[in-house]
Amino acid sequence: MNLIKFKYLYILNMYRYLILITIALLCIFLYKSNKPEHYINLIDNGSFKDGAFSPNNLGTNYGNSVIKLINPGESSYILEQTHVSEGYKLNTTVVPNISYKLSTWVAYKSWDGNKNTFHISFSKKCGKNTINTNPGKIISTKTINNTVWDYRTFIFSIPNNSDGRVEIYIGYKPSATSGLRYYTDIKLEKYYELINNLPSKKGLLLFLSGFHDESLKDTSLVWKDISMNGNDMHFNSPISKESKSLVLENSALLGPSDKIIPNENQFVIVWSGVMDEFSVGDLIEIYANNKYGRGIKISYKNSVGINNKLIISIGREIIEYNIGIVHKHTQYAVIKDNKKIILLVDGYIIKGNTNPSINYPLEINNKPALFNKNGLLKGTIDFLVIYNKEYNKSDILSIKKFLTNYKVDLSTIISTPNSCKKEIEHYVENTKTINSCPFNITNKNNPCNSIECKNIDWNKKPYSTKCLSNIKSYCKETKDGFCDSFTNNNVCKSSNKILNSLTKPEVKGKPLVKDKPEVKDKPEVNDKPEVNDKPEVKDKPEVKDKPEVKAKPLVKSKIIYKPNTFESDINSFPKIDMSKYIRKDKIPCWGCNLK
């Protein structure tokens, strides 16, 4: 009896153990399945490689077939749908509150039905499913062998209360009586609204940016992850933002270490910024449960000039790199490719003091990753990006270029003049009189274009006071030949000498004194007798012993000429034939209007 009871209890305990093991395995499966996906296309074999349907394809394929046809996709095969097909059904899982982009190439042949390219049903935890039917937006078009292919996309967001299941129909209820539809390169991928042009999105886990206000805000406590994976960085005190960069002055926590680095064999950590000299501290630390008590730690040991080091500690390995100048903007990338660690600085591979092979598990745990431990590291950071995938050097260079483009301010490189004319109507109004303008018409600032001289007849004088004031201002700033009619400047020196000489009457029996400076302070002498037998003395200095020989004061004419007053009129001068004194073509000035 005791033996039977013992066997019974043994079998009962075995069943209990089996049940517990099954529950544990189920929990592990559910935990893994609830973690965010990291594959760029959630539709497996959307290009029908080897003539096969996608593993995501479920249900009947009545009216659907895979055929060979030249197309713009990634394989030689396409999906052909006849008018009797109800659609090509695909099932997959997604993450709630995330945006996705569904895309495909589509072509039609004698098709008379609708063009419902996409039909999506979101399964909810409670309530009815959400359904969307959309023809898709045409992004580009290609013609191959007389067949026109449209590349169509549809961007949508998963509801918060979704259970993660999505049902997709490609070509839904066509309502057609004849014709064919062709599809290839069916893709469902995450849509990154703020960084959609990022060249490498596969495996993107974290994207912190100082150039996006949606990511980094001054005085905030959070640096938001715009990859929409929820890997935000949380600070213990308000942050400072300077020149679109985070100022390193306090520490912060990221998400669980095994969420930041879920694949310890392949990952990429990219960051850029400027570090202070003599700054020593840990940039980031990922925790693990291995016997070495260390997961992944990236540290700076800065001195002055080029004597600066980056230290990567991973497991039992400690690798030092001489990285040169750090107080200039620099981009770094740490790559883990299975057993190797690679460091790139501004796209160049830097060799460390050792080159270890990491052939043991790190066992990264779920302890929150730590950024800038104790706030010891000083400087600025503008980007921090993490991938759950190994990328090669060319991929890193494309990411580097993408990040660098954010720092380029095109307004400081390209400076184009303003080609828009102001007050264009004003210039149009004056086109009728521009031919009679005596000033240089190639200068848009000439008085003919001014409001003060608007509708002035330049052949009738005197001009208005406002117009004369405008002429005066123009002639002070501009060399224009016609200004000599109003001012006695030195632009036309030969002509001015003649005009000046003509204002001085000759003394009988004595040659005309030319170029004699005017004596303003002495009174005018009109009664001095003429001296006929004494030769004229020119440019002779005053001799004190001969008081009789003095500079003769200028004898002024009855016409008073005020050379610096614009109100004087050119017609106040005597009518003189200028050709008698100087040839017209020898006048040394441009634009003289002498007739």
Coordinates of C-alpha atoms in Angstrom, one line a residue:
M1 CA 0.0 0.0 0.0
N2 CA 2.8 2.4 0.9
L3 CA 4.5 1.6 -2.4
I4 CA 1.4 2.5 -4.4
K5 CA 1.0 5.7 -2.5
F6 CA 4.6 6.7 -3.2
K7 CA 4.2 6.1 -6.9
Y8 CA 1.1 8.2 -6.9
L9 CA 2.8 11.1 -5.2
Y10 CA 5.7 10.8 -7.5
I11 CA 3.6 11.0 -10.6
L12 CA 1.6 13.9 -9.2
N13 CA 4.8 15.9 -8.4
M14 CA 6.1 15.2 -11.9
Y15 CA 2.9 16.6 -13.4
R16 CA 3.3 19.7 -11.2
Y17 CA 6.8 20.2 -12.3
L18 CA 5.8 19.9 -16.0
I19 CA 3.1 22.4 -15.5
L20 CA 5.4 24.9 -13.8
I21 CA 8.0 24.4 -16.6
T22 CA 5.3 25.0 -19.3
I23 CA 4.1 28.2 -17.5
A24 CA 7.7 29.5 -17.3
L25 CA 8.4 28.8 -20.9
L26 CA 5.1 30.5 -21.9
C27 CA 6.0 33.6 -19.8
I28 CA 9.4 33.7 -21.5
F29 CA 7.8 33.5 -24.9
L30 CA 5.3 36.2 -24.1
Y31 CA 8.0 38.5 -22.7
K32 CA 10.1 38.0 -25.9
S33 CA 7.1 38.5 -28.2
N34 CA 6.0 41.7 -26.4
K35 CA 9.4 43.3 -26.9
P36 CA 9.5 45.8 -29.9
E37 CA 10.4 44.3 -33.2
H38 CA 13.7 45.3 -34.8
Y39 CA 13.3 44.3 -38.4
I40 CA 12.8 46.9 -41.0
N41 CA 10.1 45.0 -43.0
L42 CA 7.5 43.1 -41.0
I43 CA 6.3 41.3 -44.2
D44 CA 8.5 38.4 -44.8
N45 CA 9.3 37.8 -48.6
G46 CA 7.1 40.7 -49.8
S47 CA 9.0 40.5 -53.1
F48 CA 7.9 36.9 -53.8
K49 CA 11.5 35.6 -54.0
D50 CA 11.7 32.1 -55.6
G51 CA 8.1 32.4 -56.7
A52 CA 6.8 31.8 -53.2
F53 CA 4.0 33.5 -51.2
S54 CA 4.9 35.3 -48.0
P55 CA 4.9 33.3 -44.7
N56 CA 2.6 36.1 -43.4
N57 CA 0.1 35.1 -46.0
L58 CA -3.0 33.4 -44.5
G59 CA -6.4 32.4 -45.9
T60 CA -7.4 31.6 -49.4
N61 CA -5.4 32.7 -52.4
Y62 CA -8.3 32.3 -54.9
G63 CA -7.6 34.7 -57.8
N64 CA -3.9 35.2 -56.6
S65 CA -0.9 33.7 -58.2
V66 CA 2.9 34.4 -58.3
I67 CA 4.3 34.8 -61.8
K68 CA 7.5 35.9 -63.5
L69 CA 7.3 39.5 -64.9
I70 CA 9.8 42.3 -65.4
N71 CA 9.2 44.7 -62.6
P72 CA 10.8 47.4 -60.4
G73 CA 11.0 45.2 -57.4
E74 CA 13.7 43.1 -55.7
S75 CA 13.0 39.8 -57.5
S76 CA 11.8 38.4 -60.8
Y77 CA 8.4 37.5 -59.4
I78 CA 5.2 39.4 -58.8
L79 CA 1.8 38.8 -57.4
E80 CA -0.9 38.7 -60.1
Q81 CA -4.5 39.3 -59.1
T82 CA -7.5 38.6 -61.3
H83 CA -10.8 40.4 -61.0
V84 CA -12.2 37.5 -58.8
S85 CA -9.6 37.9 -56.1
E86 CA -10.9 39.3 -52.8
G87 CA -7.3 40.4 -51.9
Y88 CA -4.0 39.1 -50.7
K89 CA -4.3 38.6 -46.9
L90 CA -1.3 39.2 -44.6
N91 CA -1.1 39.0 -40.8
T92 CA 1.6 40.4 -38.6
T93 CA 2.2 42.0 -35.1
V94 CA 3.0 45.6 -34.4
V95 CA 3.5 47.9 -31.3
P96 CA 0.7 50.2 -30.1
N97 CA 1.0 53.9 -30.4
I98 CA 3.6 53.6 -33.2
S99 CA 3.3 54.9 -36.8
Y100 CA 3.9 52.5 -39.7
K101 CA 4.3 52.8 -43.4
L102 CA 2.8 50.3 -45.8
S103 CA 4.1 50.3 -49.4
T104 CA 4.1 48.4 -52.6
W105 CA 4.6 48.7 -56.4
V106 CA 1.3 48.2 -58.3
A107 CA 0.3 48.1 -62.0
Y108 CA -2.9 47.5 -63.9
K109 CA -3.8 45.7 -67.1
S110 CA -7.2 46.3 -68.6
W111 CA -8.5 46.9 -65.1
D112 CA -12.1 48.1 -64.7
G113 CA -12.4 47.9 -60.9
N114 CA -11.5 50.1 -58.0
K115 CA -8.0 50.8 -56.7
N116 CA -8.3 49.9 -53.1
T117 CA -4.6 49.0 -52.7
F118 CA -4.5 48.8 -48.9
H119 CA -7.1 47.5 -46.4
I120 CA -6.0 47.3 -42.7
S121 CA -7.8 46.0 -39.7
F122 CA -6.4 46.7 -36.2
S123 CA -7.4 44.3 -33.4
K124 CA -8.2 45.9 -30.1
K125 CA -8.1 44.6 -26.5
C126 CA -11.8 45.5 -26.3
G127 CA -14.4 46.8 -28.7
K128 CA -14.6 46.6 -32.4
N129 CA -11.6 46.5 -34.7
T130 CA -10.5 49.7 -36.4
I131 CA -10.6 49.4 -40.2
N132 CA -8.8 51.6 -42.9
T133 CA -9.1 51.3 -46.6
N134 CA -6.9 53.5 -48.7
P135 CA -5.6 53.6 -52.3
G136 CA -2.2 54.8 -51.2
K137 CA -0.3 57.9 -52.1
I138 CA 1.7 57.7 -55.4
I139 CA 5.3 58.5 -54.6
S140 CA 6.9 57.7 -58.0
T141 CA 6.1 56.1 -61.3
K142 CA 8.1 53.8 -63.6
T143 CA 7.3 52.5 -67.1
I144 CA 8.7 49.0 -67.9
N145 CA 7.9 47.2 -71.1
N146 CA 4.9 49.5 -71.6
T147 CA 3.6 48.7 -68.2
V148 CA 3.1 51.6 -65.8
W149 CA 4.1 50.9 -62.2
D150 CA 3.1 53.2 -59.3
Y151 CA 4.9 53.1 -56.0
R152 CA 2.2 53.7 -53.4
T153 CA 2.4 54.3 -49.7
F154 CA 0.0 54.5 -46.8
I155 CA 1.1 55.8 -43.3
F156 CA -1.0 55.0 -40.3
S157 CA -0.8 54.8 -36.5
I158 CA -1.6 51.9 -34.2
P159 CA -4.2 52.7 -31.5
N160 CA -3.1 52.7 -27.9
N161 CA -5.7 49.9 -27.0
S162 CA -4.5 47.7 -29.8
D163 CA -3.4 44.1 -28.9
G164 CA -0.7 44.3 -31.5
R165 CA -2.4 42.2 -34.2
V166 CA -2.9 43.6 -37.7
E167 CA -4.7 42.1 -40.6
I168 CA -3.7 43.5 -44.1
Y169 CA -5.3 43.0 -47.5
I170 CA -3.4 44.0 -50.6
G171 CA -6.0 44.7 -53.3
Y172 CA -9.3 44.6 -51.3
K173 CA -12.7 43.7 -52.9
P174 CA -11.9 45.0 -56.4
S175 CA -15.5 45.1 -57.7
A176 CA -14.1 44.4 -61.1
T177 CA -15.4 42.4 -64.1
S178 CA -12.1 42.1 -66.0
G179 CA -8.5 42.9 -66.0
L180 CA -5.4 42.2 -63.9
R181 CA -3.5 43.8 -61.0
Y182 CA 0.2 43.3 -60.3
Y183 CA 2.0 43.8 -57.0
T184 CA 5.6 43.5 -55.8
D185 CA 7.8 44.7 -52.9
I186 CA 5.1 44.7 -50.2
K187 CA 6.6 46.3 -47.1
L188 CA 5.4 47.2 -43.6
E189 CA 8.0 49.2 -41.7
K190 CA 8.1 51.7 -38.8
Y191 CA 7.6 55.3 -39.9
Y192 CA 9.9 57.8 -38.2
E193 CA 8.2 61.1 -38.8
L194 CA 11.1 63.3 -37.6
I195 CA 14.0 61.2 -39.0
N196 CA 12.4 59.4 -41.9
N197 CA 15.4 60.2 -44.1
L198 CA 17.8 58.4 -41.8
P199 CA 19.7 56.1 -44.2
S200 CA 19.9 53.2 -41.7
K201 CA 16.8 52.5 -39.7
K202 CA 17.0 48.7 -39.3
G203 CA 17.5 47.8 -35.7
L204 CA 17.2 51.4 -34.5
L205 CA 16.6 51.4 -30.7
L206 CA 17.4 54.9 -29.6
F207 CA 17.6 58.4 -31.3
L208 CA 18.3 61.4 -29.0
S209 CA 18.7 64.6 -30.9
G210 CA 19.6 68.2 -29.8
F211 CA 18.4 69.5 -33.2
H212 CA 14.8 68.4 -32.6
D213 CA 12.8 70.4 -30.1
E214 CA 10.5 67.4 -29.9
S215 CA 13.5 65.5 -28.4
L216 CA 15.5 68.0 -26.3
K217 CA 14.1 71.1 -24.6
D218 CA 15.9 73.5 -22.3
T219 CA 15.1 73.1 -18.5
S220 CA 13.4 69.8 -19.2
L221 CA 14.0 66.6 -17.2
V222 CA 13.7 64.3 -20.1
W223 CA 15.6 63.8 -23.4
K224 CA 13.0 62.1 -25.5
D225 CA 13.7 59.2 -27.8
I226 CA 12.3 60.1 -31.3
S227 CA 12.7 56.6 -32.6
M228 CA 9.4 56.0 -30.7
N229 CA 10.9 53.0 -28.8
G230 CA 10.3 54.8 -25.5
N231 CA 14.0 54.8 -24.5
D232 CA 13.9 58.3 -23.0
M233 CA 16.7 59.6 -20.9
H234 CA 15.6 60.9 -17.5
F235 CA 17.7 63.4 -15.5
N236 CA 17.7 64.1 -11.8
S237 CA 17.7 67.9 -12.3
P238 CA 16.7 70.3 -15.2
I239 CA 18.9 70.1 -18.2
S240 CA 20.6 72.9 -20.1
K241 CA 20.5 73.2 -23.9
E242 CA 23.2 75.2 -25.6
S243 CA 23.7 75.6 -29.4
K244 CA 21.3 72.7 -30.0
S245 CA 23.3 70.4 -27.7
L246 CA 22.9 68.9 -24.3
V247 CA 25.3 70.5 -21.7
L248 CA 26.9 67.7 -19.7
E249 CA 26.5 68.7 -16.1
N250 CA 24.4 66.0 -14.4
S251 CA 23.7 62.3 -14.7
A252 CA 20.7 60.5 -16.1
L253 CA 19.0 57.1 -16.4
L254 CA 18.0 55.3 -19.5
G255 CA 15.8 52.3 -19.8
P256 CA 16.7 48.8 -18.7
S257 CA 20.2 47.8 -19.9
D258 CA 18.8 44.7 -21.7
K259 CA 16.3 46.9 -23.5
I260 CA 19.0 49.4 -24.6
I261 CA 21.3 46.5 -25.7
P262 CA 19.1 43.5 -26.3
N263 CA 21.6 41.8 -28.5
E264 CA 25.0 41.8 -26.8
N265 CA 26.7 40.3 -29.9
Q266 CA 25.8 43.0 -32.4
F267 CA 25.1 46.6 -31.6
V268 CA 26.2 50.1 -32.6
I269 CA 26.5 53.2 -30.3
V270 CA 26.9 56.5 -32.1
W271 CA 27.3 59.9 -30.5
S272 CA 28.7 63.3 -31.3
G273 CA 29.7 66.4 -29.4
V274 CA 32.5 68.5 -27.9
M275 CA 34.3 67.5 -24.7
D276 CA 36.2 69.7 -22.2
E277 CA 39.9 69.4 -21.6
F278 CA 40.8 67.7 -18.4
S279 CA 37.3 66.2 -18.3
V280 CA 37.3 62.6 -16.9
G281 CA 34.1 60.6 -16.6
D282 CA 31.8 57.8 -17.9
L283 CA 29.6 58.6 -20.9
I284 CA 27.4 55.6 -20.6
E285 CA 27.3 52.3 -18.7
I286 CA 25.3 49.2 -19.5
Y287 CA 25.1 46.7 -16.6
A288 CA 25.5 42.9 -16.7
N289 CA 25.5 39.8 -14.3
N290 CA 28.8 38.2 -15.5
K291 CA 31.5 37.2 -13.1
Y292 CA 33.6 40.2 -14.0
G293 CA 30.9 42.5 -12.7
R294 CA 31.0 44.7 -15.8
G295 CA 28.8 45.0 -18.9
I296 CA 29.7 47.8 -21.3
K297 CA 31.2 51.2 -20.2
I298 CA 32.5 54.0 -22.4
S299 CA 34.7 56.6 -20.6
Y300 CA 36.7 59.7 -21.4
K301 CA 40.1 60.5 -19.9
N302 CA 40.9 63.9 -21.2
S303 CA 44.0 66.0 -20.7
V304 CA 45.1 68.9 -22.9
G305 CA 45.7 69.2 -26.6
I306 CA 45.9 65.8 -28.3
N307 CA 46.6 63.9 -25.1
N308 CA 43.1 62.5 -24.7
K309 CA 41.8 58.9 -24.4
L310 CA 38.6 57.0 -24.9
I311 CA 38.3 53.8 -22.8
I312 CA 35.9 51.0 -23.6
S313 CA 35.4 48.5 -20.8
I314 CA 33.5 45.3 -21.8
G315 CA 33.4 42.2 -19.7
R316 CA 36.9 41.6 -18.5
E317 CA 38.5 43.7 -21.3
I318 CA 39.7 47.3 -21.0
I319 CA 40.7 48.9 -24.3
E320 CA 42.3 52.4 -24.5
Y321 CA 42.2 54.5 -27.6
N322 CA 44.2 57.7 -28.3
I323 CA 41.5 59.9 -29.9
G324 CA 43.4 63.2 -30.3
I325 CA 41.6 66.6 -30.0
V326 CA 38.3 66.4 -28.2
H327 CA 37.4 70.1 -27.8
K328 CA 36.2 70.3 -31.4
H329 CA 33.0 68.7 -32.6
T330 CA 33.6 65.0 -33.2
Q331 CA 31.5 62.0 -34.1
Y332 CA 32.2 58.6 -32.5
A333 CA 30.9 55.1 -33.2
V334 CA 31.5 51.9 -31.1
I335 CA 30.6 48.7 -33.1
K336 CA 30.3 45.3 -31.5
D337 CA 30.5 42.6 -34.2
N338 CA 30.3 39.3 -32.5
K339 CA 33.7 38.9 -30.9
K340 CA 35.2 42.2 -32.1
I341 CA 35.0 45.8 -30.8
I342 CA 35.6 48.6 -33.4
L343 CA 36.0 52.4 -32.7
L344 CA 35.5 55.0 -35.5
V345 CA 36.3 58.6 -34.9
D346 CA 34.9 60.9 -37.6
G347 CA 34.7 57.9 -39.9
Y348 CA 38.3 56.7 -39.3
I349 CA 39.0 53.4 -37.6
I350 CA 41.1 54.0 -34.4
K351 CA 43.3 51.1 -33.1
G352 CA 43.3 50.5 -29.3
N353 CA 46.2 49.3 -27.1
T354 CA 44.7 45.8 -27.3
N355 CA 42.6 43.9 -29.7
P356 CA 40.8 41.3 -27.6
S357 CA 38.4 38.6 -28.7
I358 CA 35.2 38.7 -26.6
N359 CA 34.1 35.0 -26.8
Y360 CA 32.1 34.8 -23.6
P361 CA 28.5 36.0 -22.8
L362 CA 28.1 39.4 -21.1
E363 CA 24.7 38.5 -19.6
I364 CA 23.4 42.0 -19.7
N365 CA 20.7 42.6 -17.0
N366 CA 17.6 44.8 -16.7
K367 CA 19.3 47.4 -14.4
P368 CA 18.7 50.9 -15.9
A369 CA 21.6 52.1 -18.0
L370 CA 23.5 55.1 -16.6
F371 CA 24.5 58.2 -18.5
N372 CA 27.3 60.5 -17.3
K373 CA 27.8 58.9 -13.9
N374 CA 27.9 61.4 -11.1
G375 CA 27.9 64.2 -13.7
L376 CA 31.7 64.2 -13.9
L377 CA 32.0 64.3 -17.7
K378 CA 31.9 67.9 -19.0
G379 CA 31.2 69.1 -22.5
T380 CA 28.2 69.0 -24.9
I381 CA 26.4 66.2 -26.8
D382 CA 24.1 66.8 -29.7
F383 CA 23.3 63.2 -30.8
L384 CA 23.1 59.7 -29.2
V385 CA 22.0 56.8 -31.4
I386 CA 21.9 53.1 -30.6
Y387 CA 21.3 50.2 -33.1
N388 CA 20.5 46.6 -32.3
K389 CA 22.5 45.5 -35.3
E390 CA 26.1 45.6 -36.5
Y391 CA 26.8 48.1 -39.3
N392 CA 29.9 48.3 -41.4
K393 CA 32.1 51.4 -42.0
S394 CA 30.1 52.6 -45.1
D395 CA 26.9 52.4 -43.1
I396 CA 28.4 54.4 -40.3
L397 CA 29.7 57.0 -42.8
S398 CA 26.1 57.4 -44.2
I399 CA 24.8 57.9 -40.7
K400 CA 27.6 60.4 -40.0
K401 CA 26.7 62.4 -43.1
F402 CA 23.0 62.4 -42.1
L403 CA 23.9 63.8 -38.6
T404 CA 26.4 66.3 -40.0
N405 CA 23.8 67.8 -42.3
Y406 CA 21.8 68.9 -39.3
K407 CA 24.8 71.1 -38.3
V408 CA 25.1 72.9 -41.6
D409 CA 23.3 76.3 -41.8
L410 CA 22.8 76.9 -45.5
S411 CA 22.0 80.5 -44.9
T412 CA 25.7 81.0 -43.9
I413 CA 26.9 79.3 -47.1
I414 CA 24.5 80.5 -49.8
S415 CA 23.9 84.2 -49.8
T416 CA 21.9 85.5 -52.8
P417 CA 21.2 89.1 -53.5
N418 CA 17.6 90.4 -53.4
S419 CA 16.5 90.7 -57.0
C420 CA 13.1 92.2 -56.1
K421 CA 12.8 95.9 -57.0
K422 CA 11.1 98.0 -54.4
E423 CA 8.3 100.4 -55.4
I424 CA 8.1 98.8 -58.9
E425 CA 5.0 100.9 -59.6
H426 CA 6.9 104.1 -59.0
Y427 CA 9.4 103.2 -61.7
V428 CA 6.7 102.2 -64.1
E429 CA 5.0 105.6 -63.7
N430 CA 8.2 107.4 -64.7
T431 CA 9.1 105.4 -67.8
K432 CA 7.4 108.1 -70.0
T433 CA 9.7 110.8 -68.9
I434 CA 12.9 108.8 -68.5
N435 CA 14.1 109.6 -72.0
S436 CA 14.2 113.3 -71.2
C437 CA 16.0 112.8 -67.9
P438 CA 19.3 114.8 -68.0
F439 CA 20.9 112.6 -65.3
N440 CA 22.5 109.2 -65.6
I441 CA 19.4 107.0 -66.1
T442 CA 21.4 103.8 -65.3
N443 CA 21.5 105.0 -61.7
K444 CA 18.1 104.1 -60.2
N445 CA 18.7 106.7 -57.5
N446 CA 18.8 109.6 -59.9
P447 CA 16.4 112.5 -59.3
C448 CA 14.2 111.6 -62.2
N449 CA 13.1 108.6 -60.3
S450 CA 12.4 110.5 -57.1
I451 CA 9.0 111.4 -55.8
E452 CA 10.1 115.0 -55.2
C453 CA 10.9 115.4 -58.9
K454 CA 8.0 113.4 -60.2
N455 CA 6.4 114.9 -63.4
I456 CA 9.1 117.6 -63.6
D457 CA 9.7 119.1 -67.0
W458 CA 13.5 119.3 -67.1
N459 CA 13.3 121.9 -69.9
K460 CA 11.4 124.4 -67.8
K461 CA 12.9 126.2 -64.9
P462 CA 13.1 127.0 -62.0
Y463 CA 12.5 123.6 -60.4
S464 CA 10.6 123.1 -57.2
T465 CA 12.5 123.5 -53.9
K466 CA 11.9 119.9 -52.9
C467 CA 13.3 118.7 -56.3
L468 CA 16.4 121.0 -56.0
S469 CA 17.0 119.6 -52.5
N470 CA 16.8 116.0 -53.9
I471 CA 19.3 117.0 -56.7
K472 CA 21.6 118.4 -54.1
S473 CA 21.6 115.2 -52.1
Y474 CA 22.0 113.1 -55.2
C475 CA 25.0 115.1 -56.5
K476 CA 26.8 115.0 -53.1
E477 CA 26.8 111.2 -53.2
T478 CA 27.1 110.5 -56.9
K479 CA 29.4 111.6 -59.8
D480 CA 27.0 112.6 -62.5
G481 CA 28.0 114.9 -65.4
F482 CA 24.8 116.9 -65.2
C483 CA 25.5 117.8 -61.6
D484 CA 28.1 120.3 -63.0
S485 CA 25.2 122.4 -64.2
F486 CA 24.3 123.0 -60.6
T487 CA 27.6 122.8 -58.7
N488 CA 31.0 124.2 -59.3
N489 CA 33.0 121.1 -58.4
N490 CA 36.2 119.8 -59.9
V491 CA 34.7 117.1 -62.0
C492 CA 35.1 119.1 -65.3
K493 CA 38.2 121.2 -64.4
S494 CA 38.8 122.6 -67.9
S495 CA 35.2 123.8 -68.3
N496 CA 35.2 125.3 -64.8
K497 CA 38.4 127.3 -65.5
I498 CA 36.8 128.8 -68.5
L499 CA 33.6 129.7 -66.7
N500 CA 35.5 131.2 -63.8
S501 CA 37.7 133.3 -66.1
L502 CA 34.7 134.7 -68.0
T503 CA 33.2 136.1 -64.8
K504 CA 36.3 138.4 -64.4
P505 CA 36.3 141.5 -66.7
E506 CA 39.7 142.3 -68.3
V507 CA 41.6 145.4 -67.2
K508 CA 42.4 147.6 -70.2
G509 CA 46.0 147.4 -71.3
K510 CA 46.7 144.4 -69.1
P511 CA 46.3 140.7 -69.6
L512 CA 43.6 138.9 -67.8
V513 CA 44.7 137.4 -64.5
K514 CA 43.8 133.7 -64.4
D515 CA 43.6 131.3 -61.5
K516 CA 44.1 134.1 -59.0
P517 CA 42.8 133.1 -55.6
E518 CA 39.9 135.2 -54.4
V519 CA 40.6 137.5 -51.5
K520 CA 37.4 137.4 -49.5
D521 CA 38.4 139.5 -46.5
K522 CA 39.6 142.6 -48.4
P523 CA 37.2 145.3 -49.6
E524 CA 36.6 145.7 -53.3
V525 CA 38.7 148.3 -55.1
N526 CA 37.1 150.0 -58.0
D527 CA 39.1 153.4 -58.3
K528 CA 42.6 152.2 -58.7
P529 CA 44.2 153.6 -61.9
E530 CA 45.3 151.3 -64.6
V531 CA 49.0 150.6 -65.1
N532 CA 49.8 150.1 -68.8
D533 CA 53.6 150.0 -68.8
K534 CA 54.2 147.6 -65.9
P535 CA 54.3 144.0 -66.7
E536 CA 52.0 141.6 -64.8
V537 CA 53.6 139.9 -61.8
K538 CA 52.5 136.2 -61.5
D539 CA 52.8 133.9 -58.5
K540 CA 55.5 136.2 -57.0
P541 CA 55.7 136.0 -53.3
E542 CA 55.1 139.1 -51.3
V543 CA 58.2 141.3 -50.8
K544 CA 58.0 143.3 -47.5
D545 CA 60.6 145.9 -48.7
K546 CA 58.3 146.8 -51.6
P547 CA 55.0 147.6 -50.2
E548 CA 53.7 148.9 -53.5
V549 CA 53.7 145.3 -55.0
K550 CA 50.6 143.6 -53.5
A551 CA 48.2 140.9 -54.6
K552 CA 45.4 142.6 -56.5
P553 CA 42.0 141.9 -55.3
L554 CA 39.6 140.1 -57.5
V555 CA 37.4 142.5 -59.5
K556 CA 34.0 140.9 -59.5
S557 CA 31.5 141.2 -62.3
K558 CA 28.0 142.4 -61.8
I559 CA 26.7 138.8 -62.1
I560 CA 27.2 137.1 -58.7
Y561 CA 27.8 133.4 -59.0
K562 CA 27.4 131.3 -55.9
P563 CA 29.0 128.0 -56.7
N564 CA 27.9 126.1 -53.6
T565 CA 24.3 127.2 -53.8
F566 CA 21.9 125.0 -55.8
E567 CA 19.4 127.7 -56.1
S568 CA 21.6 129.4 -58.7
D569 CA 20.4 128.8 -62.2
I570 CA 22.7 127.9 -65.1
N571 CA 20.8 130.4 -67.3
S572 CA 22.2 133.3 -65.1
F573 CA 25.5 132.9 -66.9
P574 CA 26.1 134.9 -70.1
K575 CA 25.3 133.0 -73.4
I576 CA 28.8 131.9 -74.5
D577 CA 29.9 129.8 -77.4
M578 CA 32.1 127.3 -75.5
S579 CA 33.6 125.9 -78.7
K580 CA 35.7 129.1 -78.9
Y581 CA 37.6 128.2 -75.8
I582 CA 37.8 124.4 -75.7
R583 CA 36.8 121.7 -78.1
K584 CA 33.7 119.8 -77.1
D585 CA 35.2 116.4 -77.5
K586 CA 38.1 117.4 -75.2
I587 CA 36.0 118.2 -72.2
P588 CA 37.5 115.9 -69.5
C589 CA 34.2 114.8 -67.9
W590 CA 31.5 112.3 -68.6
G591 CA 27.9 113.3 -69.3
C592 CA 28.4 117.0 -69.8
N593 CA 25.2 118.3 -71.5
L594 CA 26.8 121.2 -73.5
K595 CA 25.0 122.1 -76.7

